[in-house]
mmCIF file of C-alpha atoms in Angstrom:
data_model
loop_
_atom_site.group_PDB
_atom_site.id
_atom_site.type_symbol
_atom_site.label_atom_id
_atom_site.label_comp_id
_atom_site.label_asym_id
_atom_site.label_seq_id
_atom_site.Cartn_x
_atom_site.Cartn_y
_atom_site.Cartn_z
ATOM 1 C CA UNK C 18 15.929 25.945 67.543
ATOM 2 C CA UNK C 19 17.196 23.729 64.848
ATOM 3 C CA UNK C 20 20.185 23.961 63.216
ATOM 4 C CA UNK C 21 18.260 25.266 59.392
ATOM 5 C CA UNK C 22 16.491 27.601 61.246
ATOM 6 C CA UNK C 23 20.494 28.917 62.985
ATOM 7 C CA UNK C 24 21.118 28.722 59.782
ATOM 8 C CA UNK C 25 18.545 30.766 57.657
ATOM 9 C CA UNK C 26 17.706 33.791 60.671
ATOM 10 C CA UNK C 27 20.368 35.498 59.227
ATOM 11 C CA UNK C 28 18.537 36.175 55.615
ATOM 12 C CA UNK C 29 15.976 38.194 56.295
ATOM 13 C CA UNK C 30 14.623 37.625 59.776
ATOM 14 C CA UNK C 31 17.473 38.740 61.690
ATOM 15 C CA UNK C 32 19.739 39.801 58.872
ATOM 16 C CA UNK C 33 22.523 41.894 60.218
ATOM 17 C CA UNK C 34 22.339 45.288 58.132
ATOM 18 C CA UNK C 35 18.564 44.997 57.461
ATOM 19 C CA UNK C 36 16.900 44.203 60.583
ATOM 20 C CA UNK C 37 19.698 44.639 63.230
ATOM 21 C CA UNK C 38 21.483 47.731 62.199
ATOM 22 C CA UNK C 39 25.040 46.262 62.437
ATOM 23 C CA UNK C 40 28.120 46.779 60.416
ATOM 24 C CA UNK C 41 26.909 50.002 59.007
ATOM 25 C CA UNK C 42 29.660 51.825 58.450
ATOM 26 C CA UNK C 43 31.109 49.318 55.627
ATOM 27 C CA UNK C 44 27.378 48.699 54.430
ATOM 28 C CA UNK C 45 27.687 52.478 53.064
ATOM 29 C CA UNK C 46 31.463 52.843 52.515
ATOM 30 C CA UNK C 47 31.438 49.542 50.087
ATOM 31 C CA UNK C 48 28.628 48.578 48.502
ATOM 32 C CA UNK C 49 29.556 51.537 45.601
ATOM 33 C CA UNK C 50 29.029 48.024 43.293
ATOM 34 C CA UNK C 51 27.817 44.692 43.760
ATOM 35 C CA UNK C 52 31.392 42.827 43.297
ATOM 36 C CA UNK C 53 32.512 44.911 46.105
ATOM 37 C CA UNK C 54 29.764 44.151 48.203
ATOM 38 C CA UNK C 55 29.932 40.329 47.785
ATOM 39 C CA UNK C 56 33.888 41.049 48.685
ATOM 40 C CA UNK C 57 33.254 42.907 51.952
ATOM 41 C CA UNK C 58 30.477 40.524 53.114
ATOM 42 C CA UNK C 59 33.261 37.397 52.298
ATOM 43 C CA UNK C 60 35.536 38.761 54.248
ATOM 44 C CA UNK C 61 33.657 39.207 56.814
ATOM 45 C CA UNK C 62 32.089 35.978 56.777
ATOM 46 C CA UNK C 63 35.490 34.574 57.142
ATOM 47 C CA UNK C 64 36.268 36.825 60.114
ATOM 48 C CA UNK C 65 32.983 35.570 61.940
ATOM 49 C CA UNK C 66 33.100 31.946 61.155
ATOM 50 C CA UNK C 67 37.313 31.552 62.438
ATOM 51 C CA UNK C 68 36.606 33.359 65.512
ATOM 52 C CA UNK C 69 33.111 31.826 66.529
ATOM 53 C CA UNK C 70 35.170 28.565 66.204
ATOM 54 C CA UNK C 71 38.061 29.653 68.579
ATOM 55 C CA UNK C 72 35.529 31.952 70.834
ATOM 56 C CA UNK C 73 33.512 28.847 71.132
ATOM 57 C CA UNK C 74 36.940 26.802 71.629
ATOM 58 C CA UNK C 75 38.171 28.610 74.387
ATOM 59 C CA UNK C 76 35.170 29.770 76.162
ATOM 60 C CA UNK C 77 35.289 27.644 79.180
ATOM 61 C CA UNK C 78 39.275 29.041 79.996
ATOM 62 C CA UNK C 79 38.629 33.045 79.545
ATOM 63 C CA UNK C 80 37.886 34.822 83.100
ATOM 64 C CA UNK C 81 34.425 36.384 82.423
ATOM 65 C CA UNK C 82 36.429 39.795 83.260
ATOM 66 C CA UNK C 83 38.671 40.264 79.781
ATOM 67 C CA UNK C 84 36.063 38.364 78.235
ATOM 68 C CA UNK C 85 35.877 41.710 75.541
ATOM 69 C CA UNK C 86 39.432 41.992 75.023
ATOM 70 C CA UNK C 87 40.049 38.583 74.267
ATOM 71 C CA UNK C 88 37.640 38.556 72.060
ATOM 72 C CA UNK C 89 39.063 41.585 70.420
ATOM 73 C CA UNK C 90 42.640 40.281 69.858
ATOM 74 C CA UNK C 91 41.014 36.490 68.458
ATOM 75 C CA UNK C 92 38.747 38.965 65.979
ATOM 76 C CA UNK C 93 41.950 41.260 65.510
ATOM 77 C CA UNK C 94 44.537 38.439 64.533
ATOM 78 C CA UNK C 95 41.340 37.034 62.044
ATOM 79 C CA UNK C 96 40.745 40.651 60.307
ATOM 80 C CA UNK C 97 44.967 40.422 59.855
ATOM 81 C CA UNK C 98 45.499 37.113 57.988
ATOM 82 C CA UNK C 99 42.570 38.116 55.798
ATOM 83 C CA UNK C 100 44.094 41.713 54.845
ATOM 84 C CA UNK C 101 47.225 39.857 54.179
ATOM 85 C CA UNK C 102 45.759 37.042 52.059
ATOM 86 C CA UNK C 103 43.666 39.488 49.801
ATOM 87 C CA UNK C 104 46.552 41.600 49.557
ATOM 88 C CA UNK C 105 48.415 38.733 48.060
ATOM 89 C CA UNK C 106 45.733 37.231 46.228
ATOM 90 C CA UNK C 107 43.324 40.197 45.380
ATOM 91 C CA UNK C 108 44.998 43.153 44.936
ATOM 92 C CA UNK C 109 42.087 44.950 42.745
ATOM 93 C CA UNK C 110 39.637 44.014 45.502
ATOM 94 C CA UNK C 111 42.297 44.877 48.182
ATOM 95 C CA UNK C 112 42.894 48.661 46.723
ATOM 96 C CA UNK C 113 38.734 49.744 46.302
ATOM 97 C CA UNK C 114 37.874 48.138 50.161
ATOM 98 C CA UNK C 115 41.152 49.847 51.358
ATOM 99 C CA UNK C 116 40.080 51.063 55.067
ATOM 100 C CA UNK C 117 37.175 49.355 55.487
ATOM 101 C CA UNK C 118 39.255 45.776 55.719
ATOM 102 C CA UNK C 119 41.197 46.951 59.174
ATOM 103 C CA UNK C 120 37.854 48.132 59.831
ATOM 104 C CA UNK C 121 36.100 44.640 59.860
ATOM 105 C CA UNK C 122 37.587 44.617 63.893
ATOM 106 C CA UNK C 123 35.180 47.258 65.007
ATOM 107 C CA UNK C 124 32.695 45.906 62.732
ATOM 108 C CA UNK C 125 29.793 45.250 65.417
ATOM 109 C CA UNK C 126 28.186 42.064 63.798
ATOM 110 C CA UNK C 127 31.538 39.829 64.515
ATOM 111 C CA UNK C 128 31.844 41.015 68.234
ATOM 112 C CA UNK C 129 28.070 40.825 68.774
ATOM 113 C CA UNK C 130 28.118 37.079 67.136
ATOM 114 C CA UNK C 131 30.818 36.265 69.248
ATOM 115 C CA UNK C 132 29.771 37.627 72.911
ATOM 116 C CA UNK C 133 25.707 36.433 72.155
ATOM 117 C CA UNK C 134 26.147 33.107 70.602
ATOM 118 C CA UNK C 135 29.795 31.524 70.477
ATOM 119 C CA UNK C 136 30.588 32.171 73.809
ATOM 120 C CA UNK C 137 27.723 30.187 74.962
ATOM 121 C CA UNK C 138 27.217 27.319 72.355
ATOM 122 C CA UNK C 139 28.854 24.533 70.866
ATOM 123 C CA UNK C 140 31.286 24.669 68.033
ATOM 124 C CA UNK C 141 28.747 23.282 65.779
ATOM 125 C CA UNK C 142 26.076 25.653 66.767
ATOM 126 C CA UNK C 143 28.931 28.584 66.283
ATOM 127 C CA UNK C 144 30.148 27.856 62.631
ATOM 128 C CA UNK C 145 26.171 27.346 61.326
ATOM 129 C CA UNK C 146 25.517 30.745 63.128
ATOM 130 C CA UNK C 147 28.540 32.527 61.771
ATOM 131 C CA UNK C 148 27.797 31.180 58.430
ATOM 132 C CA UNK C 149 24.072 32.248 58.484
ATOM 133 C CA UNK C 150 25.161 35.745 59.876
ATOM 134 C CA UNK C 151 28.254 36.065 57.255
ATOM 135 C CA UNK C 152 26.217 35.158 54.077
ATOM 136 C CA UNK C 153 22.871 37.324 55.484
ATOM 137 C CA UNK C 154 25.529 40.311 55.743
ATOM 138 C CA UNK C 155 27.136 39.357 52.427
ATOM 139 C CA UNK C 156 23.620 39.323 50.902
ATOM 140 C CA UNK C 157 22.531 42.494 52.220
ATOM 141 C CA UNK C 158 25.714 43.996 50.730
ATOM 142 C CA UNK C 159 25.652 42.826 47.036
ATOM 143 C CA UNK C 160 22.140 43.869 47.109
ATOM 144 C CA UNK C 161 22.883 46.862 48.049
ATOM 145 C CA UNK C 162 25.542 47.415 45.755
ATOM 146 C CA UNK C 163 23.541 45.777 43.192
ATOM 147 C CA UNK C 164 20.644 48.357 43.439
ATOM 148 C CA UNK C 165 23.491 51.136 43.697
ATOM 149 C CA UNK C 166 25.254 49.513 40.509
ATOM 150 C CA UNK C 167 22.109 49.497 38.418
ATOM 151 C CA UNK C 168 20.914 52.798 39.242
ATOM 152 C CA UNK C 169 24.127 54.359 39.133
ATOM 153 C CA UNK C 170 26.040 53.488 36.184
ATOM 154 C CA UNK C 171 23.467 50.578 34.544
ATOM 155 C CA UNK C 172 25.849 47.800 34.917
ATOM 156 C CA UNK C 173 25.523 44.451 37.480
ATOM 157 C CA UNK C 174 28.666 42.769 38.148
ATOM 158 C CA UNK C 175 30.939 45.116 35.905
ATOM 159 C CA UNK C 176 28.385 44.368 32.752
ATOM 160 C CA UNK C 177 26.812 46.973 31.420
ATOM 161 C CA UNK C 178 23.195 46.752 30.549
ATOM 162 C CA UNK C 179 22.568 49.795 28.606
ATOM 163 C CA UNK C 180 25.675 52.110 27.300
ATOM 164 C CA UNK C 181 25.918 55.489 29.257
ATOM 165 C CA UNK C 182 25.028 56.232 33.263
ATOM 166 C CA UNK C 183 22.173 56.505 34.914
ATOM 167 C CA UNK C 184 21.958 58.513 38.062
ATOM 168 C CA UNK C 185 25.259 58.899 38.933
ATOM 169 C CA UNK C 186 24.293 60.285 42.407
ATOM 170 C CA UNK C 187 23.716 56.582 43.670
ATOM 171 C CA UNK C 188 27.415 55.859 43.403
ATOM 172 C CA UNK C 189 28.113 58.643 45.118
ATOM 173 C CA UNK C 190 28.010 58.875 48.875
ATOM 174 C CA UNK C 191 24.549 60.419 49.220
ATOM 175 C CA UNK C 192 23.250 57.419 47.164
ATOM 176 C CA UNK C 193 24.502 54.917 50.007
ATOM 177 C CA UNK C 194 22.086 56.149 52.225
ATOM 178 C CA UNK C 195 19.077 56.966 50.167
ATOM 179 C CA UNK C 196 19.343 53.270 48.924
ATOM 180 C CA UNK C 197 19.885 51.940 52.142
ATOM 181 C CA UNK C 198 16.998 53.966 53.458
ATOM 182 C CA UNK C 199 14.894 52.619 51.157
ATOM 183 C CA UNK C 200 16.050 49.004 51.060
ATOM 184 C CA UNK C 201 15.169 48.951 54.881
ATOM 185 C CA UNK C 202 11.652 50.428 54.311
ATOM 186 C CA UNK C 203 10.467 47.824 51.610
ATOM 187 C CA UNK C 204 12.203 44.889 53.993
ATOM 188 C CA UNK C 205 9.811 46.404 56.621
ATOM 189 C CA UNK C 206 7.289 45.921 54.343
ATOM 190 C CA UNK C 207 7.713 42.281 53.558
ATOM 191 C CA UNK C 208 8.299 41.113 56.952
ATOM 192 C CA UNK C 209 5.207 42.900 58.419
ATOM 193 C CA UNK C 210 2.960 42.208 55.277
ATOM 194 C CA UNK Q 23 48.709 76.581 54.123
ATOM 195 C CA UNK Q 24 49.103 72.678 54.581
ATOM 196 C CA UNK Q 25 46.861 72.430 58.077
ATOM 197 C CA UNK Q 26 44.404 74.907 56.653
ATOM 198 C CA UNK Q 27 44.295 71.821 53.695
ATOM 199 C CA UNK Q 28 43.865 69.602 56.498
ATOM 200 C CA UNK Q 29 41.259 71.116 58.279
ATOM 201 C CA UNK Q 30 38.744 72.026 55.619
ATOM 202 C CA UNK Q 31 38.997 69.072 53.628
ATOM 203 C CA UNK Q 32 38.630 66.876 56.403
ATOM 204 C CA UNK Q 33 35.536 69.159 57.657
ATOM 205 C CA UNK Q 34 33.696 70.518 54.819
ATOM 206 C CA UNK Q 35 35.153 68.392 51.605
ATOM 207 C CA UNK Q 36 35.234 64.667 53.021
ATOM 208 C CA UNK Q 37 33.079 65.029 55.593
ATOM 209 C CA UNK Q 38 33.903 61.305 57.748
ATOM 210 C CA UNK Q 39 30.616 60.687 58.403
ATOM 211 C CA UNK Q 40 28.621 61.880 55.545
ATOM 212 C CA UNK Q 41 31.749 60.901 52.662
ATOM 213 C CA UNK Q 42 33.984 58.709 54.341
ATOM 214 C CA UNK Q 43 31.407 56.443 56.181
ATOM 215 C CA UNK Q 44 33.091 56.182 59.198
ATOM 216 C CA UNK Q 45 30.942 56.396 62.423
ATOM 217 C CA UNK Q 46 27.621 55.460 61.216
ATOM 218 C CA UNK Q 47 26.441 53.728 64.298
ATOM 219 C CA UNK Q 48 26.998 56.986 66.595
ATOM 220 C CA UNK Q 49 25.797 58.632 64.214
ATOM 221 C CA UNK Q 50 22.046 57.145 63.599
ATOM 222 C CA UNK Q 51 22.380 55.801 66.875
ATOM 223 C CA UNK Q 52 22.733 58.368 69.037
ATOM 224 C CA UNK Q 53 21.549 61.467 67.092
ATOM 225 C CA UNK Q 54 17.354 61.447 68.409
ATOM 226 C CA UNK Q 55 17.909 64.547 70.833
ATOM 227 C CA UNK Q 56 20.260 67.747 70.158
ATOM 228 C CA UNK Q 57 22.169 67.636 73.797
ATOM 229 C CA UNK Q 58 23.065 63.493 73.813
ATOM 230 C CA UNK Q 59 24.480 64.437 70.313
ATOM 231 C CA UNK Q 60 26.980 67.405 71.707
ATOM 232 C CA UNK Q 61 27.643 64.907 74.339
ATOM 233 C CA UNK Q 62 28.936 62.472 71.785
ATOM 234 C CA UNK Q 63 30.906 64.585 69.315
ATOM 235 C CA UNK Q 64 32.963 66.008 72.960
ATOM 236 C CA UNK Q 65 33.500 62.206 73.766
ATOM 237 C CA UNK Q 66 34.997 62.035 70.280
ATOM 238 C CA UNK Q 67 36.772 64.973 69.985
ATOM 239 C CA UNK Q 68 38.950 63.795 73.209
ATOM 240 C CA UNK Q 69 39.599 60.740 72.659
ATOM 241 C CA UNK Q 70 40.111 60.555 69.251
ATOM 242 C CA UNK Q 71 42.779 63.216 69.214
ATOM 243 C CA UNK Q 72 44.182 61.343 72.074
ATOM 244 C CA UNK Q 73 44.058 58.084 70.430
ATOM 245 C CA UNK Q 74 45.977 59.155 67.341
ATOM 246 C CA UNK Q 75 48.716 60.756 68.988
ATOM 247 C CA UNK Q 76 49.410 57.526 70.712
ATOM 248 C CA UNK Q 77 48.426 55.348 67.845
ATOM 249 C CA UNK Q 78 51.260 57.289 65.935
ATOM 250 C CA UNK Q 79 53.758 57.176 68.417
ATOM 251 C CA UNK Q 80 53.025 53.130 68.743
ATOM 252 C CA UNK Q 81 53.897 53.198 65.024
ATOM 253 C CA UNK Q 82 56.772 54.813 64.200
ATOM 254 C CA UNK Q 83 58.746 54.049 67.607
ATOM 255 C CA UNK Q 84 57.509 50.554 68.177
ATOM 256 C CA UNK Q 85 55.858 48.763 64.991
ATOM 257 C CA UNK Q 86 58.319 50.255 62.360
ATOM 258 C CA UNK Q 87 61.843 49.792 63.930
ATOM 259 C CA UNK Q 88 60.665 46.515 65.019
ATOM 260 C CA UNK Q 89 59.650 45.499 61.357
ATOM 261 C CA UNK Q 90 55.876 44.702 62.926
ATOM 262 C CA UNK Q 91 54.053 47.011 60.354
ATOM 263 C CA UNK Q 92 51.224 43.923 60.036
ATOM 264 C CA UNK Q 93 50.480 43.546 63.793
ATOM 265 C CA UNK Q 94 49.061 47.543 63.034
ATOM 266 C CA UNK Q 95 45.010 46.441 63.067
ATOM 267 C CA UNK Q 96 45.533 44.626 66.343
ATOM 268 C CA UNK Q 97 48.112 46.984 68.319
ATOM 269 C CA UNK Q 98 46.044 49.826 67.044
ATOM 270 C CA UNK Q 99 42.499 48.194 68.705
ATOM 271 C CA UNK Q 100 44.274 47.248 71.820
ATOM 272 C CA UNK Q 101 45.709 50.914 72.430
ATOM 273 C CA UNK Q 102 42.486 52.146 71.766
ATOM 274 C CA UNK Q 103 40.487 49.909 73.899
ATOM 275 C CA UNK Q 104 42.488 50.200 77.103
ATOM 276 C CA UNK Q 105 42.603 53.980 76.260
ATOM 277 C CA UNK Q 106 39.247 54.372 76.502
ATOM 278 C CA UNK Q 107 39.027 52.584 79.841
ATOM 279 C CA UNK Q 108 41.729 54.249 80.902
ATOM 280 C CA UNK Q 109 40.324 57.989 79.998
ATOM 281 C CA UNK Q 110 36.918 56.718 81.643
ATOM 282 C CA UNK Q 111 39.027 56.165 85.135
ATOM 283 C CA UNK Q 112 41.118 59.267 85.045
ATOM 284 C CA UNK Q 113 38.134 61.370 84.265
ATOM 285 C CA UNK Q 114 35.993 59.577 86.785
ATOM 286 C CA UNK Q 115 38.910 60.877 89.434
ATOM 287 C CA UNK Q 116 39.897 64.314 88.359
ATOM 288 C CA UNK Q 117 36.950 65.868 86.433
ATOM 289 C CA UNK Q 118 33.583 64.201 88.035
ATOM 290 C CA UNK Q 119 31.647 66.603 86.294
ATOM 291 C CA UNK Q 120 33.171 65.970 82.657
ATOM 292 C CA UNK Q 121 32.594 62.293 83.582
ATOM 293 C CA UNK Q 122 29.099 62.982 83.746
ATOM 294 C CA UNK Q 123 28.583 64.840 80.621
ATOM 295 C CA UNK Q 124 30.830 62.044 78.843
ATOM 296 C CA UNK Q 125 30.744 59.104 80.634
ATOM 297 C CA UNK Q 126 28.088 57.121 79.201
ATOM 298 C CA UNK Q 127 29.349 57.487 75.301
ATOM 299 C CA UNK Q 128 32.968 56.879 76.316
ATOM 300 C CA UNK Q 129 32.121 53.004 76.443
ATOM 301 C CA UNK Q 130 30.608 53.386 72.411
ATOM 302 C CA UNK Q 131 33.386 54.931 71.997
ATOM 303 C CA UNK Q 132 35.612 51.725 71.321
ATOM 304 C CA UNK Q 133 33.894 50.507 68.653
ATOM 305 C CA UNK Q 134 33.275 53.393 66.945
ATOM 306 C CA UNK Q 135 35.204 52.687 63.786
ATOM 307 C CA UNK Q 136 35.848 56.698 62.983
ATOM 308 C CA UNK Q 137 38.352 56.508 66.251
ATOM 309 C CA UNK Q 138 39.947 53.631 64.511
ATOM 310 C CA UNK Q 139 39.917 54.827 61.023
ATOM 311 C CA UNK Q 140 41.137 57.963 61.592
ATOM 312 C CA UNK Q 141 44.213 56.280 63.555
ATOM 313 C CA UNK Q 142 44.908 54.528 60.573
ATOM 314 C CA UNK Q 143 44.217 57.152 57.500
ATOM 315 C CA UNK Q 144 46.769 59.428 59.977
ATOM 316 C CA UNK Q 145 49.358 56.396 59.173
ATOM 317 C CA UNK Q 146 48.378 55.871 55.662
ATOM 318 C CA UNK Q 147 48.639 59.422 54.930
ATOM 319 C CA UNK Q 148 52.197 60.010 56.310
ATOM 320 C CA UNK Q 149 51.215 62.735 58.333
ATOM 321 C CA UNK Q 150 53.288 63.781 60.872
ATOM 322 C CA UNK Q 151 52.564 64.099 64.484
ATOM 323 C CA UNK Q 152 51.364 67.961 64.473
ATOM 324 C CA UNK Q 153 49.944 66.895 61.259
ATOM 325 C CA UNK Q 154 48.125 63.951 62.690
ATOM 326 C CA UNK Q 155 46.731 65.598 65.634
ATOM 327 C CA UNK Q 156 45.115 68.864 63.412
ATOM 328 C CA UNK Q 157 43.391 65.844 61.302
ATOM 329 C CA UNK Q 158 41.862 64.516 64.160
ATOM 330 C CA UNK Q 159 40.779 67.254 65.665
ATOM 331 C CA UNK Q 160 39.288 68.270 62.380
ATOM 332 C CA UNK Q 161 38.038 65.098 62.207
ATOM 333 C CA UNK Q 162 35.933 65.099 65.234
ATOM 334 C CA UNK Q 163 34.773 68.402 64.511
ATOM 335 C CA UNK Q 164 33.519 67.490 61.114
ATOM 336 C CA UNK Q 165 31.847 64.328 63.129
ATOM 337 C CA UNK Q 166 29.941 67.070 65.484
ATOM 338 C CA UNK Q 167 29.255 68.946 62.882
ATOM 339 C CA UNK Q 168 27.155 66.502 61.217
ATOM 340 C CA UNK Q 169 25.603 64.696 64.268
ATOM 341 C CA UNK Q 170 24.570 67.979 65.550
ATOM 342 C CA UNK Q 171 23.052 68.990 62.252
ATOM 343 C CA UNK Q 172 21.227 65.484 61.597
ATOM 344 C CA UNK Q 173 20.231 65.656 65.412
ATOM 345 C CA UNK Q 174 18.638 68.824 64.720
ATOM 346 C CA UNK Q 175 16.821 67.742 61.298
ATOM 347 C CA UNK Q 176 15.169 64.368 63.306
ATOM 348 C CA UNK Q 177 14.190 66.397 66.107
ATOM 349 C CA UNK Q 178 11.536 68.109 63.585
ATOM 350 C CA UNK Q 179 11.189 65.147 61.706
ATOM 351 C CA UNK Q 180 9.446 63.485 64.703
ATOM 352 C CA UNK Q 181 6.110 65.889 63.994
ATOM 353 C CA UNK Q 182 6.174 65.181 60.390
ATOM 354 C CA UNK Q 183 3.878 62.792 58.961
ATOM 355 C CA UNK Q 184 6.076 60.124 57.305
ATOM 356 C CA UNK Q 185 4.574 57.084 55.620
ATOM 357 C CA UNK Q 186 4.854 54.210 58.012
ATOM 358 C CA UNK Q 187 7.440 51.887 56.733
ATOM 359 C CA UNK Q 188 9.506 54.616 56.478
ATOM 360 C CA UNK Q 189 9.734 55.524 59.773
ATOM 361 C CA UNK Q 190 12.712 56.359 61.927
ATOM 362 C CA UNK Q 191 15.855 54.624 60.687
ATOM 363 C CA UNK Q 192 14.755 54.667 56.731
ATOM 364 C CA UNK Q 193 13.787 57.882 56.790
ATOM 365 C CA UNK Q 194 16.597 59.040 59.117
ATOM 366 C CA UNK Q 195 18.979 57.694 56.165
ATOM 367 C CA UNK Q 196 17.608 59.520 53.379
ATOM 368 C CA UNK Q 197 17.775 62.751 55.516
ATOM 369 C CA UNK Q 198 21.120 61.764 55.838
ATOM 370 C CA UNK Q 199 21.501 61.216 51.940
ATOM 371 C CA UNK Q 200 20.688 64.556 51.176
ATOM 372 C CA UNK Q 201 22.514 66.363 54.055
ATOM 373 C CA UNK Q 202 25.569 64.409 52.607
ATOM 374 C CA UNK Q 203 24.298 65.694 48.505
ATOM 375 C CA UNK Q 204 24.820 69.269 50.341
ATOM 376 C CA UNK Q 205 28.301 68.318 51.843
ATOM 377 C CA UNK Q 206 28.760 67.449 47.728
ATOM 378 C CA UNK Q 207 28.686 70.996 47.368
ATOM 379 C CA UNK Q 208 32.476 71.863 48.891
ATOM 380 C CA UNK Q 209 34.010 69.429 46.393
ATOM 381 C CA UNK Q 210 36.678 70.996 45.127
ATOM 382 C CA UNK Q 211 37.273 73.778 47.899
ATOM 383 C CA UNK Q 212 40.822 72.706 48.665
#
């Protein structure tokens, strides 16, 4: 496999949330608008790319045994420096993820990345996959909370299209899964057609 | 007064899986049959009450007087990890029978961010540790609760004729938007 193709698998062909099925607990519990979304799926991008480099870095000295925990604290200390840094820096952003940040440590896609593919390629091969992986998830979410945005309250990006809301119900939490639901079913529509 | 606060709001009014979001892949994942779905919300229940009682403890006699309050994400997923192996080899010695109606979710079990996230909100909210344990107890009930009920709902949906891109997960998530619309309904009972 070439290194576009690592790249691009991420998109649509094995995107993370789509396809996959992974990280969907902050796929719902974020995406209530598209700049929160693009946020979540930043973040987390971050988180995969840092600790595909060190998984990939110090494959070769971790006994296969505590393979998982070691993982876990490299992921772990990752997830901290970015809740600290968007504290700092992005306070807005930092207040409307507010769990859901801790929460990129159980977040499936960054342990799955990191036991499949870092621990048994180069560093190269690692940072291309993380990216692919980060900016598929990150994609998935601001469409999601693009659709959710629009349908919702008729803005995109905090702009509002038309004055007034729309269906309210699709900020709301029943929303997040109708949406999802039915982003999923058109995506199985387009890769199968 | 308080705990009865505590226990139908997290229940009823913010339902963790159905408001909060916490738990999804449990909760689509293993929520085809009625009996694996008990199965899960009694793995939950256990060690999700035990994990916040020693989550809190790890916080306010280690992490605070130390002045460690940031290390909290990755203390908090260590004690719950080796907690979860550790439950899995007590149980495997004393109770061989609860082993086998548990033993194959406790694994899930660590990354299952409700565990987690309900560690933390118990923090966040400054709950004490009577307080803390009630919330996750209600917690994991409110988490059966609404496996058991979705479990139910997909069991019939497997008969139904359903058009064919949407079926299983798709479909399975706007089921689970509406159950959640009707969990809308207790807004506003505490």
């Amino acid at each position: 496999m070439n290194q576009l193709q690592n790249f691009t698998k991420g998109f649509i062909k094995e995107n993370p949330v789509f396809v996959l099925l992974l990280g969907l607990c902050p796929t719902l519990g974020v995406t209530s608008s598209a700049i929160n979304g693009l946020g979540m799926g930043l973040a987390t991008t971050f988180v995969l790319v840092m600790s595909n480099i060190v998984v990939s870095l110090v494959k070769s000295q971790i006994p296969d045994k505590v393979r998982i925990p070691a993982f876990i604290v490299i992921i772990a200390s990752f997830v901290t420096i970015v809740e600290l840094v968007m504290q700092a820096y992005t306070p807005a952003l930092f207040e409307s993820l507010g769990l859901f940040i801790p929460l990129i440590v159980v977040n499936c896609i960054v342990l799955g990345r990191a036991e499949a593919f870092a621990s048994k390629q180069s560093i190269g091969s690692s940072i291309i996959d993380g990216l692919g992986m980060g900016f598929g998830f990150a994609f998935a979410l601001t469409l999601l909370g693009g659709v959710r945005e629009i349908l919702g309250s008729a803005a995109i990006f905090g702009f509002k299209i038309i004055p007034g809301d729309l269906m309210l119900v699709f900020v709301l939490a029943p929303g997040a899964f109708i949406a999802l639901g039915y982003l999923i079913a058109i995506i199985n529509k387009l890769r199968k057609a | 007064m308080e705990y009865f606060a505590i226990i139908v709001g997290s229940i009823f009014v913010s339902n963790i899986v159905l408001a909060q979001f916490l738990g999804i892949c449990p909760f689509i994942g293993v929520s085809g049959k009625l009996s694996t779905s008990v199965g899960m919300g009694g793995a939950v229940l256990f060690v999700m009450t035990i994990a916040t009682i020693v989550t809190w403890v790890a916080q306010y006699y280690i992490l605070n007087p130390l002045g460690l309050g940031f290390m909290q994400t990755i203390v908090f997923i260590l004690v719950i990890a080796s907690l979860v192996q550790m439950v899995e080899i007590i149980l495997k010695k004393i109770s061989p029978s609860l082993f086998q109606a548990l033993g194959v979710f406790l694994p899930l079990i660590t990354t299952n961010c409700a565990v987690l996230g309900v560690a933390i909100l118990a923090i966040q909210k400054d709950f004490n540790l009577l307080e803390g344990v009630v919330y996750a107890i209600s917690n994991a009930i409110g988490f059966t609760l609404a496996i058991v009920l979705f479990a139910g709902i997909r069991e019939h949906l497997d008969n139904m004729d359903v058009p064919k891109y949407m079926r299983g997960v798709p479909i399975a998530l706007v089921v689970a938007g509406i159950l959640a619309l009707s969990f809308m309904g207790f807004t506003g009972l505490v």
